[in-house]
């Protein structure tokens, strides 16, 4: 997974806080700005794994973790490692994965395949050919094998705000941590994540919005829609654009040839081939 420039800068900033290791931090800064890995004197520092004050290092095909001072705090002895999330990181030994805490203590035994990062207190793993969710103690809390596909929200994190996306025969829905369907599997697209407690959905080539309880606040009836920002969402119908509020009421008429979402109380719109700015009352400013 490539690390964003923002995350790289966070890594650098935290390394720079370690005043006694300024030279080391400067080296990390120089190299992690430019690339995904940094080869120090003896170890390869995997910049993209930085999280919770620790970064993975590789030496002769084995992996461990280093702190912001450049000290190896988790021995370089694992075949693979993931980044820390919610205080735990996946590590692999003898072709099986488990989880360690930030002190290097094994808290979930080595008996899983294909681990994801912890999110909302759960992680998805594979065991005996089944995909399951386990909690921070390693207890199985949910068997998702009955679903054809369980999609991540971003990278390998699966649950977010207590919900996960499920897909059956190309239709999508949402389940909670108990495996109960909160949103029935009937949508062509659920465009996660939620924004301002609502999410864009697509059904029969039309777009609408659901709340986190699975209720259709805005039934799918628009040709397109984007997420809510500052209380309003841009929607399109028959080649024109306008804005609705969170109750689904059209508050700015669908009359514009193009339109951008609101930012700072202002939105750019195009009418009669001329770009202008409007406020939330639809007035030109």
PDB file of C-alpha atoms in Angstrom:
ATOM      1  CA  UNK A   1       0.000   0.000   0.000  1.00  0.00           C
ATOM      2  CA  UNK A   2       1.458   3.361  -0.974  1.00  0.00           C
ATOM      3  CA  UNK A   3       1.591   5.967   1.758  1.00  0.00           C
ATOM      4  CA  UNK A   4       0.146   9.399   1.032  1.00  0.00           C
ATOM      5  CA  UNK A   5       2.422  12.436   1.140  1.00  0.00           C
ATOM      6  CA  UNK A   6       0.449  13.698   4.145  1.00  0.00           C
ATOM      7  CA  UNK A   7       1.179  10.498   6.057  1.00  0.00           C
ATOM      8  CA  UNK A   8       4.827  10.644   5.046  1.00  0.00           C
ATOM      9  CA  UNK A   9       5.078  14.148   6.467  1.00  0.00           C
ATOM     10  CA  UNK A  10       3.482  12.935   9.703  1.00  0.00           C
ATOM     11  CA  UNK A  11       6.129  10.231   9.925  1.00  0.00           C
ATOM     12  CA  UNK A  12       8.846  12.789   9.406  1.00  0.00           C
ATOM     13  CA  UNK A  13       7.418  15.219  11.935  1.00  0.00           C
ATOM     14  CA  UNK A  14       7.216  12.580  14.637  1.00  0.00           C
ATOM     15  CA  UNK A  15      10.720  11.358  13.922  1.00  0.00           C
ATOM     16  CA  UNK A  16      11.942  14.959  14.186  1.00  0.00           C
ATOM     17  CA  UNK A  17      10.468  15.189  17.689  1.00  0.00           C
ATOM     18  CA  UNK A  18      13.151  12.778  18.802  1.00  0.00           C
ATOM     19  CA  UNK A  19      15.745  15.509  19.334  1.00  0.00           C
ATOM     20  CA  UNK A  20      18.510  13.144  20.362  1.00  0.00           C
ATOM     21  CA  UNK A  21      18.245  11.394  17.002  1.00  0.00           C
ATOM     22  CA  UNK A  22      18.256  14.433  14.727  1.00  0.00           C
ATOM     23  CA  UNK A  23      20.689  12.950  12.224  1.00  0.00           C
ATOM     24  CA  UNK A  24      18.699   9.728  12.002  1.00  0.00           C
ATOM     25  CA  UNK A  25      15.456  11.685  11.612  1.00  0.00           C
ATOM     26  CA  UNK A  26      16.984  13.849   8.906  1.00  0.00           C
ATOM     27  CA  UNK A  27      17.963  10.764   6.936  1.00  0.00           C
ATOM     28  CA  UNK A  28      14.470   9.316   7.259  1.00  0.00           C
ATOM     29  CA  UNK A  29      12.995  12.676   6.271  1.00  0.00           C
ATOM     30  CA  UNK A  30      15.095  12.927   3.128  1.00  0.00           C
ATOM     31  CA  UNK A  31      14.393   9.426   1.894  1.00  0.00           C
ATOM     32  CA  UNK A  32      10.767   8.897   2.966  1.00  0.00           C
ATOM     33  CA  UNK A  33       9.783  12.095   1.147  1.00  0.00           C
ATOM     34  CA  UNK A  34      11.029  10.569  -2.083  1.00  0.00           C
ATOM     35  CA  UNK A  35      10.259   6.880  -1.821  1.00  0.00           C
ATOM     36  CA  UNK A  36       8.386   4.152  -0.022  1.00  0.00           C
ATOM     37  CA  UNK A  37      11.427   2.582   1.624  1.00  0.00           C
ATOM     38  CA  UNK A  38      14.621   3.929   3.165  1.00  0.00           C
ATOM     39  CA  UNK A  39      17.794   1.873   3.368  1.00  0.00           C
ATOM     40  CA  UNK A  40      19.675   2.779   6.562  1.00  0.00           C
ATOM     41  CA  UNK A  41      23.085   1.405   7.483  1.00  0.00           C
ATOM     42  CA  UNK A  42      21.743  -2.027   8.421  1.00  0.00           C
ATOM     43  CA  UNK A  43      17.965  -2.003   7.937  1.00  0.00           C
ATOM     44  CA  UNK A  44      15.335  -1.096   5.369  1.00  0.00           C
ATOM     45  CA  UNK A  45      12.783   1.252   6.924  1.00  0.00           C
ATOM     46  CA  UNK A  46       9.300   0.712   5.430  1.00  0.00           C
ATOM     47  CA  UNK A  47       7.969   4.264   5.520  1.00  0.00           C
ATOM     48  CA  UNK A  48       4.422   3.311   4.519  1.00  0.00           C
ATOM     49  CA  UNK A  49       3.937   1.206   7.656  1.00  0.00           C
ATOM     50  CA  UNK A  50       4.412   4.085  10.089  1.00  0.00           C
ATOM     51  CA  UNK A  51       1.586   4.194  12.635  1.00  0.00           C
ATOM     52  CA  UNK A  52       1.167   4.801  16.355  1.00  0.00           C
ATOM     53  CA  UNK A  53       4.818   5.753  16.856  1.00  0.00           C
ATOM     54  CA  UNK A  54       6.255   2.632  15.227  1.00  0.00           C
ATOM     55  CA  UNK A  55       7.573   1.831  11.764  1.00  0.00           C
ATOM     56  CA  UNK A  56       8.459  -1.572  10.308  1.00  0.00           C
ATOM     57  CA  UNK A  57      12.056  -2.395   9.437  1.00  0.00           C
ATOM     58  CA  UNK A  58      13.443  -5.252   7.355  1.00  0.00           C
ATOM     59  CA  UNK A  59      16.749  -7.029   7.772  1.00  0.00           C
ATOM     60  CA  UNK A  60      17.779 -10.091   5.772  1.00  0.00           C
ATOM     61  CA  UNK A  61      14.189 -10.965   4.894  1.00  0.00           C
ATOM     62  CA  UNK A  62      12.820 -10.616   8.436  1.00  0.00           C
ATOM     63  CA  UNK A  63      10.725  -7.806   9.892  1.00  0.00           C
ATOM     64  CA  UNK A  64      10.359  -5.980  13.193  1.00  0.00           C
ATOM     65  CA  UNK A  65       9.528  -2.467  14.426  1.00  0.00           C
ATOM     66  CA  UNK A  66      11.488   0.657  15.298  1.00  0.00           C
ATOM     67  CA  UNK A  67      10.387   3.613  17.442  1.00  0.00           C
ATOM     68  CA  UNK A  68      10.851   7.322  16.676  1.00  0.00           C
ATOM     69  CA  UNK A  69      14.301   7.282  18.285  1.00  0.00           C
ATOM     70  CA  UNK A  70      15.590   4.655  15.884  1.00  0.00           C
ATOM     71  CA  UNK A  71      15.557   1.899  18.518  1.00  0.00           C
ATOM     72  CA  UNK A  72      14.429  -1.611  17.566  1.00  0.00           C
ATOM     73  CA  UNK A  73      11.612  -2.201  20.048  1.00  0.00           C
ATOM     74  CA  UNK A  74      10.046  -5.294  18.470  1.00  0.00           C
ATOM     75  CA  UNK A  75      12.579  -7.926  17.356  1.00  0.00           C
ATOM     76  CA  UNK A  76      13.269  -8.434  13.661  1.00  0.00           C
ATOM     77  CA  UNK A  77      11.983 -11.995  13.503  1.00  0.00           C
ATOM     78  CA  UNK A  78       8.760 -12.069  11.488  1.00  0.00           C
ATOM     79  CA  UNK A  79       8.214 -13.100   7.869  1.00  0.00           C
ATOM     80  CA  UNK A  80       5.648 -10.340   7.267  1.00  0.00           C
ATOM     81  CA  UNK A  81       4.176  -7.486   9.289  1.00  0.00           C
ATOM     82  CA  UNK A  82       1.333  -5.018   8.909  1.00  0.00           C
ATOM     83  CA  UNK A  83       1.093  -1.521  10.313  1.00  0.00           C
ATOM     84  CA  UNK A  84      -0.365  -0.868  13.761  1.00  0.00           C
ATOM     85  CA  UNK A  85      -4.034   0.012  14.081  1.00  0.00           C
ATOM     86  CA  UNK A  86      -5.903   0.378  17.372  1.00  0.00           C
ATOM     87  CA  UNK A  87      -2.772  -0.799  19.190  1.00  0.00           C
ATOM     88  CA  UNK A  88      -2.334  -4.073  17.289  1.00  0.00           C
ATOM     89  CA  UNK A  89      -0.427  -5.186  14.186  1.00  0.00           C
ATOM     90  CA  UNK A  90      -0.572  -8.419  12.219  1.00  0.00           C
ATOM     91  CA  UNK A  91       2.660 -10.434  12.057  1.00  0.00           C
ATOM     92  CA  UNK A  92       3.435 -13.668  10.248  1.00  0.00           C
ATOM     93  CA  UNK A  93       5.460 -16.639  11.385  1.00  0.00           C
ATOM     94  CA  UNK A  94       5.576 -20.115   9.790  1.00  0.00           C
ATOM     95  CA  UNK A  95       2.991 -19.051   7.183  1.00  0.00           C
ATOM     96  CA  UNK A  96       0.375 -18.129   9.786  1.00  0.00           C
ATOM     97  CA  UNK A  97      -0.578 -14.701  11.090  1.00  0.00           C
ATOM     98  CA  UNK A  98      -1.321 -13.422  14.559  1.00  0.00           C
ATOM     99  CA  UNK A  99      -1.344 -10.010  16.232  1.00  0.00           C
ATOM    100  CA  UNK A 100       1.079  -8.256  18.572  1.00  0.00           C
ATOM    101  CA  UNK A 101       0.671  -5.140  20.702  1.00  0.00           C
ATOM    102  CA  UNK A 102       3.014  -2.150  20.656  1.00  0.00           C
ATOM    103  CA  UNK A 103       5.249  -3.831  23.245  1.00  0.00           C
ATOM    104  CA  UNK A 104       5.687  -6.832  20.962  1.00  0.00           C
ATOM    105  CA  UNK A 105       3.544  -9.166  23.059  1.00  0.00           C
ATOM    106  CA  UNK A 106       1.587 -11.748  21.055  1.00  0.00           C
ATOM    107  CA  UNK A 107      -2.047 -11.141  21.978  1.00  0.00           C
ATOM    108  CA  UNK A 108      -3.742 -13.158  19.209  1.00  0.00           C
ATOM    109  CA  UNK A 109      -2.101 -16.489  18.285  1.00  0.00           C
ATOM    110  CA  UNK A 110      -0.618 -17.456  14.917  1.00  0.00           C
ATOM    111  CA  UNK A 111      -3.522 -19.332  13.347  1.00  0.00           C
ATOM    112  CA  UNK A 112      -4.933 -17.064  10.642  1.00  0.00           C
ATOM    113  CA  UNK A 113      -4.469 -16.130   6.991  1.00  0.00           C
ATOM    114  CA  UNK A 114      -5.049 -12.862   5.147  1.00  0.00           C
ATOM    115  CA  UNK A 115      -5.460 -10.563   8.144  1.00  0.00           C
ATOM    116  CA  UNK A 116      -6.800  -7.037   7.780  1.00  0.00           C
ATOM    117  CA  UNK A 117      -6.128  -4.068  10.030  1.00  0.00           C
ATOM    118  CA  UNK A 118      -8.250  -3.567  13.127  1.00  0.00           C
ATOM    119  CA  UNK A 119     -11.099  -1.127  12.647  1.00  0.00           C
ATOM    120  CA  UNK A 120     -13.934  -0.476  15.071  1.00  0.00           C
ATOM    121  CA  UNK A 121     -12.415  -3.113  17.371  1.00  0.00           C
ATOM    122  CA  UNK A 122     -12.635  -5.914  14.789  1.00  0.00           C
ATOM    123  CA  UNK A 123     -10.470  -7.443  12.088  1.00  0.00           C
ATOM    124  CA  UNK A 124     -11.332  -9.785   9.262  1.00  0.00           C
ATOM    125  CA  UNK A 125      -9.196 -12.923   8.994  1.00  0.00           C
ATOM    126  CA  UNK A 126      -9.354 -16.256   7.234  1.00  0.00           C
ATOM    127  CA  UNK A 127      -9.327 -19.506   9.194  1.00  0.00           C
ATOM    128  CA  UNK A 128      -9.948 -23.028   7.908  1.00  0.00           C
ATOM    129  CA  UNK A 129     -11.076 -21.579   4.588  1.00  0.00           C
ATOM    130  CA  UNK A 130     -13.680 -19.274   6.184  1.00  0.00           C
ATOM    131  CA  UNK A 131     -13.622 -15.511   6.530  1.00  0.00           C
ATOM    132  CA  UNK A 132     -14.510 -14.445  10.049  1.00  0.00           C
ATOM    133  CA  UNK A 133     -14.299 -11.376  12.244  1.00  0.00           C
ATOM    134  CA  UNK A 134     -12.420 -11.553  15.523  1.00  0.00           C
ATOM    135  CA  UNK A 135     -12.149  -9.008  18.307  1.00  0.00           C
ATOM    136  CA  UNK A 136      -9.050  -7.817  20.154  1.00  0.00           C
ATOM    137  CA  UNK A 137      -9.024 -10.946  22.310  1.00  0.00           C
ATOM    138  CA  UNK A 138      -9.135 -13.254  19.284  1.00  0.00           C
ATOM    139  CA  UNK A 139     -12.730 -14.266  19.952  1.00  0.00           C
ATOM    140  CA  UNK A 140     -14.798 -14.987  16.837  1.00  0.00           C
ATOM    141  CA  UNK A 141     -17.686 -12.564  16.694  1.00  0.00           C
ATOM    142  CA  UNK A 142     -19.001 -12.924  13.156  1.00  0.00           C
ATOM    143  CA  UNK A 143     -18.885 -15.517  10.382  1.00  0.00           C
ATOM    144  CA  UNK A 144     -19.208 -13.817   7.010  1.00  0.00           C
ATOM    145  CA  UNK A 145     -18.642 -16.888   4.857  1.00  0.00           C
ATOM    146  CA  UNK A 146     -22.245 -16.773   3.646  1.00  0.00           C
ATOM    147  CA  UNK A 147     -21.537 -13.524   1.804  1.00  0.00           C
ATOM    148  CA  UNK A 148     -19.968 -13.645  -1.631  1.00  0.00           C
ATOM    149  CA  UNK A 149     -17.912 -10.556  -1.006  1.00  0.00           C
ATOM    150  CA  UNK A 150     -17.148  -8.365   1.976  1.00  0.00           C
ATOM    151  CA  UNK A 151     -15.667  -5.148   0.707  1.00  0.00           C
ATOM    152  CA  UNK A 152     -13.212  -2.942   2.583  1.00  0.00           C
ATOM    153  CA  UNK A 153     -13.983   0.724   3.059  1.00  0.00           C
ATOM    154  CA  UNK A 154     -10.389   1.693   2.400  1.00  0.00           C
ATOM    155  CA  UNK A 155      -7.378  -0.491   1.962  1.00  0.00           C
ATOM    156  CA  UNK A 156      -7.840  -3.390   4.401  1.00  0.00           C
ATOM    157  CA  UNK A 157     -10.123  -1.807   7.004  1.00  0.00           C
ATOM    158  CA  UNK A 158     -13.572  -3.360   6.907  1.00  0.00           C
ATOM    159  CA  UNK A 159     -15.863  -1.997   9.630  1.00  0.00           C
ATOM    160  CA  UNK A 160     -16.374   1.739   9.943  1.00  0.00           C
ATOM    161  CA  UNK A 161     -18.794   3.369  12.358  1.00  0.00           C
ATOM    162  CA  UNK A 162     -20.154  -0.092  13.140  1.00  0.00           C
ATOM    163  CA  UNK A 163     -21.086  -0.980   9.561  1.00  0.00           C
ATOM    164  CA  UNK A 164     -19.552  -3.079   6.778  1.00  0.00           C
ATOM    165  CA  UNK A 165     -20.436  -3.358   3.119  1.00  0.00           C
ATOM    166  CA  UNK A 166     -21.628  -6.730   1.828  1.00  0.00           C
ATOM    167  CA  UNK A 167     -22.173  -7.776  -1.750  1.00  0.00           C
ATOM    168  CA  UNK A 168     -24.267 -10.671  -3.007  1.00  0.00           C
ATOM    169  CA  UNK A 169     -24.701 -11.319  -6.725  1.00  0.00           C
ATOM    170  CA  UNK A 170     -23.560  -7.768  -7.567  1.00  0.00           C
ATOM    171  CA  UNK A 171     -26.002  -6.138  -5.143  1.00  0.00           C
ATOM    172  CA  UNK A 172     -24.833  -4.296  -2.032  1.00  0.00           C
ATOM    173  CA  UNK A 173     -26.073  -3.823   1.512  1.00  0.00           C
ATOM    174  CA  UNK A 174     -24.727  -3.042   4.986  1.00  0.00           C
ATOM    175  CA  UNK A 175     -24.375  -5.246   8.064  1.00  0.00           C
ATOM    176  CA  UNK A 176     -23.653  -4.351  11.671  1.00  0.00           C
ATOM    177  CA  UNK A 177     -21.173  -6.067  13.977  1.00  0.00           C
ATOM    178  CA  UNK A 178     -23.751  -8.704  14.877  1.00  0.00           C
ATOM    179  CA  UNK A 179     -24.055  -9.687  11.215  1.00  0.00           C
ATOM    180  CA  UNK A 180     -27.546  -8.244  10.977  1.00  0.00           C
ATOM    181  CA  UNK A 181     -28.553  -6.520   7.765  1.00  0.00           C
ATOM    182  CA  UNK A 182     -29.024  -2.834   8.460  1.00  0.00           C
ATOM    183  CA  UNK A 183     -29.456  -2.074   4.769  1.00  0.00           C
ATOM    184  CA  UNK A 184     -30.924  -4.814   2.593  1.00  0.00           C
ATOM    185  CA  UNK A 185     -28.783  -6.151  -0.248  1.00  0.00           C
ATOM    186  CA  UNK A 186     -30.643  -4.414  -3.067  1.00  0.00           C
ATOM    187  CA  UNK A 187     -28.489  -1.508  -4.220  1.00  0.00           C
ATOM    188  CA  UNK A 188     -26.216  -1.362  -7.241  1.00  0.00           C
ATOM    189  CA  UNK A 189     -23.875   0.918  -5.298  1.00  0.00           C
ATOM    190  CA  UNK A 190     -23.484   2.177  -1.754  1.00  0.00           C
ATOM    191  CA  UNK A 191     -20.915   4.923  -2.138  1.00  0.00           C
ATOM    192  CA  UNK A 192     -19.215   4.803   1.247  1.00  0.00           C
ATOM    193  CA  UNK A 193     -18.169   6.450   3.464  1.00  0.00           C
ATOM    194  CA  UNK A 194     -21.085   8.281   5.077  1.00  0.00           C
ATOM    195  CA  UNK A 195     -20.890  12.055   4.942  1.00  0.00           C
ATOM    196  CA  UNK A 196     -22.913  14.089   7.420  1.00  0.00           C
ATOM    197  CA  UNK A 197     -24.666  10.828   8.421  1.00  0.00           C
ATOM    198  CA  UNK A 198     -25.909  10.124   4.896  1.00  0.00           C
ATOM    199  CA  UNK A 199     -24.533   8.014   2.045  1.00  0.00           C
ATOM    200  CA  UNK A 200     -25.167   8.079  -1.704  1.00  0.00           C
ATOM    201  CA  UNK A 201     -26.839   4.941  -3.090  1.00  0.00           C
ATOM    202  CA  UNK A 202     -27.671   3.810  -6.605  1.00  0.00           C
ATOM    203  CA  UNK A 203     -30.620   1.650  -7.577  1.00  0.00           C
ATOM    204  CA  UNK A 204     -32.032   1.045 -11.055  1.00  0.00           C
ATOM    205  CA  UNK A 205     -29.640   3.694 -12.429  1.00  0.00           C
ATOM    206  CA  UNK A 206     -31.016   6.358 -10.089  1.00  0.00           C
ATOM    207  CA  UNK A 207     -29.355   7.958  -7.063  1.00  0.00           C
ATOM    208  CA  UNK A 208     -30.610   8.775  -3.582  1.00  0.00           C
ATOM    209  CA  UNK A 209     -29.454   8.823   0.047  1.00  0.00           C
ATOM    210  CA  UNK A 210     -29.630   6.498   3.058  1.00  0.00           C
ATOM    211  CA  UNK A 211     -29.063   7.296   6.725  1.00  0.00           C
ATOM    212  CA  UNK A 212     -27.098   5.040   9.086  1.00  0.00           C
ATOM    213  CA  UNK A 213     -30.308   3.308  10.162  1.00  0.00           C
ATOM    214  CA  UNK A 214     -30.837   2.135   6.584  1.00  0.00           C
ATOM    215  CA  UNK A 215     -33.754   4.454   5.858  1.00  0.00           C
ATOM    216  CA  UNK A 216     -34.103   6.033   2.419  1.00  0.00           C
ATOM    217  CA  UNK A 217     -34.082   9.693   3.367  1.00  0.00           C
ATOM    218  CA  UNK A 218     -33.968  10.565  -0.325  1.00  0.00           C
ATOM    219  CA  UNK A 219     -35.373   7.803  -2.580  1.00  0.00           C
ATOM    220  CA  UNK A 220     -33.248   6.997  -5.655  1.00  0.00           C
ATOM    221  CA  UNK A 221     -34.694   9.333  -8.301  1.00  0.00           C
ATOM    222  CA  UNK A 222     -31.821  11.506  -9.511  1.00  0.00           C
ATOM    223  CA  UNK A 223     -29.540  10.883 -12.472  1.00  0.00           C
ATOM    224  CA  UNK A 224     -26.525  11.515 -10.248  1.00  0.00           C
ATOM    225  CA  UNK A 225     -25.667  12.756  -6.776  1.00  0.00           C
ATOM    226  CA  UNK A 226     -22.623  13.507  -4.646  1.00  0.00           C
ATOM    227  CA  UNK A 227     -22.098  13.406  -0.886  1.00  0.00           C
ATOM    228  CA  UNK A 228     -23.470  16.034   1.463  1.00  0.00           C
ATOM    229  CA  UNK A 229     -21.189  18.920   2.376  1.00  0.00           C
ATOM    230  CA  UNK A 230     -22.204  21.793   4.625  1.00  0.00           C
ATOM    231  CA  UNK A 231     -25.744  20.429   4.803  1.00  0.00           C
ATOM    232  CA  UNK A 232     -26.391  20.371   1.058  1.00  0.00           C
ATOM    233  CA  UNK A 233     -25.828  17.813  -1.706  1.00  0.00           C
ATOM    234  CA  UNK A 234     -25.549  18.428  -5.422  1.00  0.00           C
ATOM    235  CA  UNK A 235     -27.983  16.354  -7.468  1.00  0.00           C
ATOM    236  CA  UNK A 236     -28.528  16.070 -11.198  1.00  0.00           C
ATOM    237  CA  UNK A 237     -31.612  15.468 -13.295  1.00  0.00           C
ATOM    238  CA  UNK A 238     -31.988  15.533 -17.081  1.00  0.00           C
ATOM    239  CA  UNK A 239     -28.658  17.261 -17.593  1.00  0.00           C
ATOM    240  CA  UNK A 240     -29.170  20.009 -15.004  1.00  0.00           C
ATOM    241  CA  UNK A 241     -27.922  20.396 -11.433  1.00  0.00           C
ATOM    242  CA  UNK A 242     -29.193  21.821  -8.176  1.00  0.00           C
ATOM    243  CA  UNK A 243     -29.003  21.204  -4.429  1.00  0.00           C
ATOM    244  CA  UNK A 244     -31.100  19.376  -1.838  1.00  0.00           C
ATOM    245  CA  UNK A 245     -31.026  19.517   1.958  1.00  0.00           C
ATOM    246  CA  UNK A 246     -30.817  16.509   4.274  1.00  0.00           C
ATOM    247  CA  UNK A 247     -34.594  16.094   4.218  1.00  0.00           C
ATOM    248  CA  UNK A 248     -34.481  15.681   0.443  1.00  0.00           C
ATOM    249  CA  UNK A 249     -36.062  19.065  -0.252  1.00  0.00           C
ATOM    250  CA  UNK A 250     -34.780  20.923  -3.303  1.00  0.00           C
ATOM    251  CA  UNK A 251     -33.503  24.200  -1.850  1.00  0.00           C
ATOM    252  CA  UNK A 252     -31.622  25.439  -4.921  1.00  0.00           C
ATOM    253  CA  UNK A 253     -33.425  24.720  -8.221  1.00  0.00           C
ATOM    254  CA  UNK A 254     -32.070  22.128 -10.647  1.00  0.00           C
ATOM    255  CA  UNK A 255     -31.282  24.660 -13.364  1.00  0.00           C
ATOM    256  CA  UNK A 256     -27.506  24.746 -13.705  1.00  0.00           C
ATOM    257  CA  UNK A 257     -25.443  23.240 -16.503  1.00  0.00           C
ATOM    258  CA  UNK A 258     -22.680  22.365 -14.038  1.00  0.00           C
ATOM    259  CA  UNK A 259     -22.189  22.794 -10.309  1.00  0.00           C
ATOM    260  CA  UNK A 260     -19.648  22.098  -7.590  1.00  0.00           C
ATOM    261  CA  UNK A 261     -20.327  21.208  -3.957  1.00  0.00           C
ATOM    262  CA  UNK A 262     -20.391  23.938  -1.329  1.00  0.00           C
ATOM    263  CA  UNK A 263     -17.216  25.013   0.425  1.00  0.00           C
ATOM    264  CA  UNK A 264     -17.168  27.856   2.914  1.00  0.00           C
ATOM    265  CA  UNK A 265     -20.802  28.614   2.168  1.00  0.00           C
ATOM    266  CA  UNK A 266     -20.155  29.156  -1.542  1.00  0.00           C
ATOM    267  CA  UNK A 267     -20.625  26.924  -4.606  1.00  0.00           C
ATOM    268  CA  UNK A 268     -19.508  27.461  -8.188  1.00  0.00           C
ATOM    269  CA  UNK A 269     -22.260  27.000 -10.763  1.00  0.00           C
ATOM    270  CA  UNK A 270     -22.542  27.381 -14.527  1.00  0.00           C
ATOM    271  CA  UNK A 271     -25.628  28.820 -16.227  1.00  0.00           C
ATOM    272  CA  UNK A 272     -25.966  30.050 -19.803  1.00  0.00           C
ATOM    273  CA  UNK A 273     -22.340  29.011 -20.233  1.00  0.00           C
ATOM    274  CA  UNK A 274     -21.187  31.505 -17.571  1.00  0.00           C
ATOM    275  CA  UNK A 275     -19.586  30.489 -14.268  1.00  0.00           C
ATOM    276  CA  UNK A 276     -20.762  32.288 -11.139  1.00  0.00           C
ATOM    277  CA  UNK A 277     -20.798  31.732  -7.371  1.00  0.00           C
ATOM    278  CA  UNK A 278     -23.915  31.241  -5.255  1.00  0.00           C
ATOM    279  CA  UNK A 279     -24.635  31.145  -1.529  1.00  0.00           C
ATOM    280  CA  UNK A 280     -26.817  28.586   0.232  1.00  0.00           C
ATOM    281  CA  UNK A 281     -29.926  30.588  -0.595  1.00  0.00           C
ATOM    282  CA  UNK A 282     -29.123  30.209  -4.290  1.00  0.00           C
ATOM    283  CA  UNK A 283     -28.275  33.899  -4.623  1.00  0.00           C
ATOM    284  CA  UNK A 284     -25.401  35.025  -6.829  1.00  0.00           C
ATOM    285  CA  UNK A 285     -22.543  36.533  -4.844  1.00  0.00           C
TER     286      UNK A 285
END
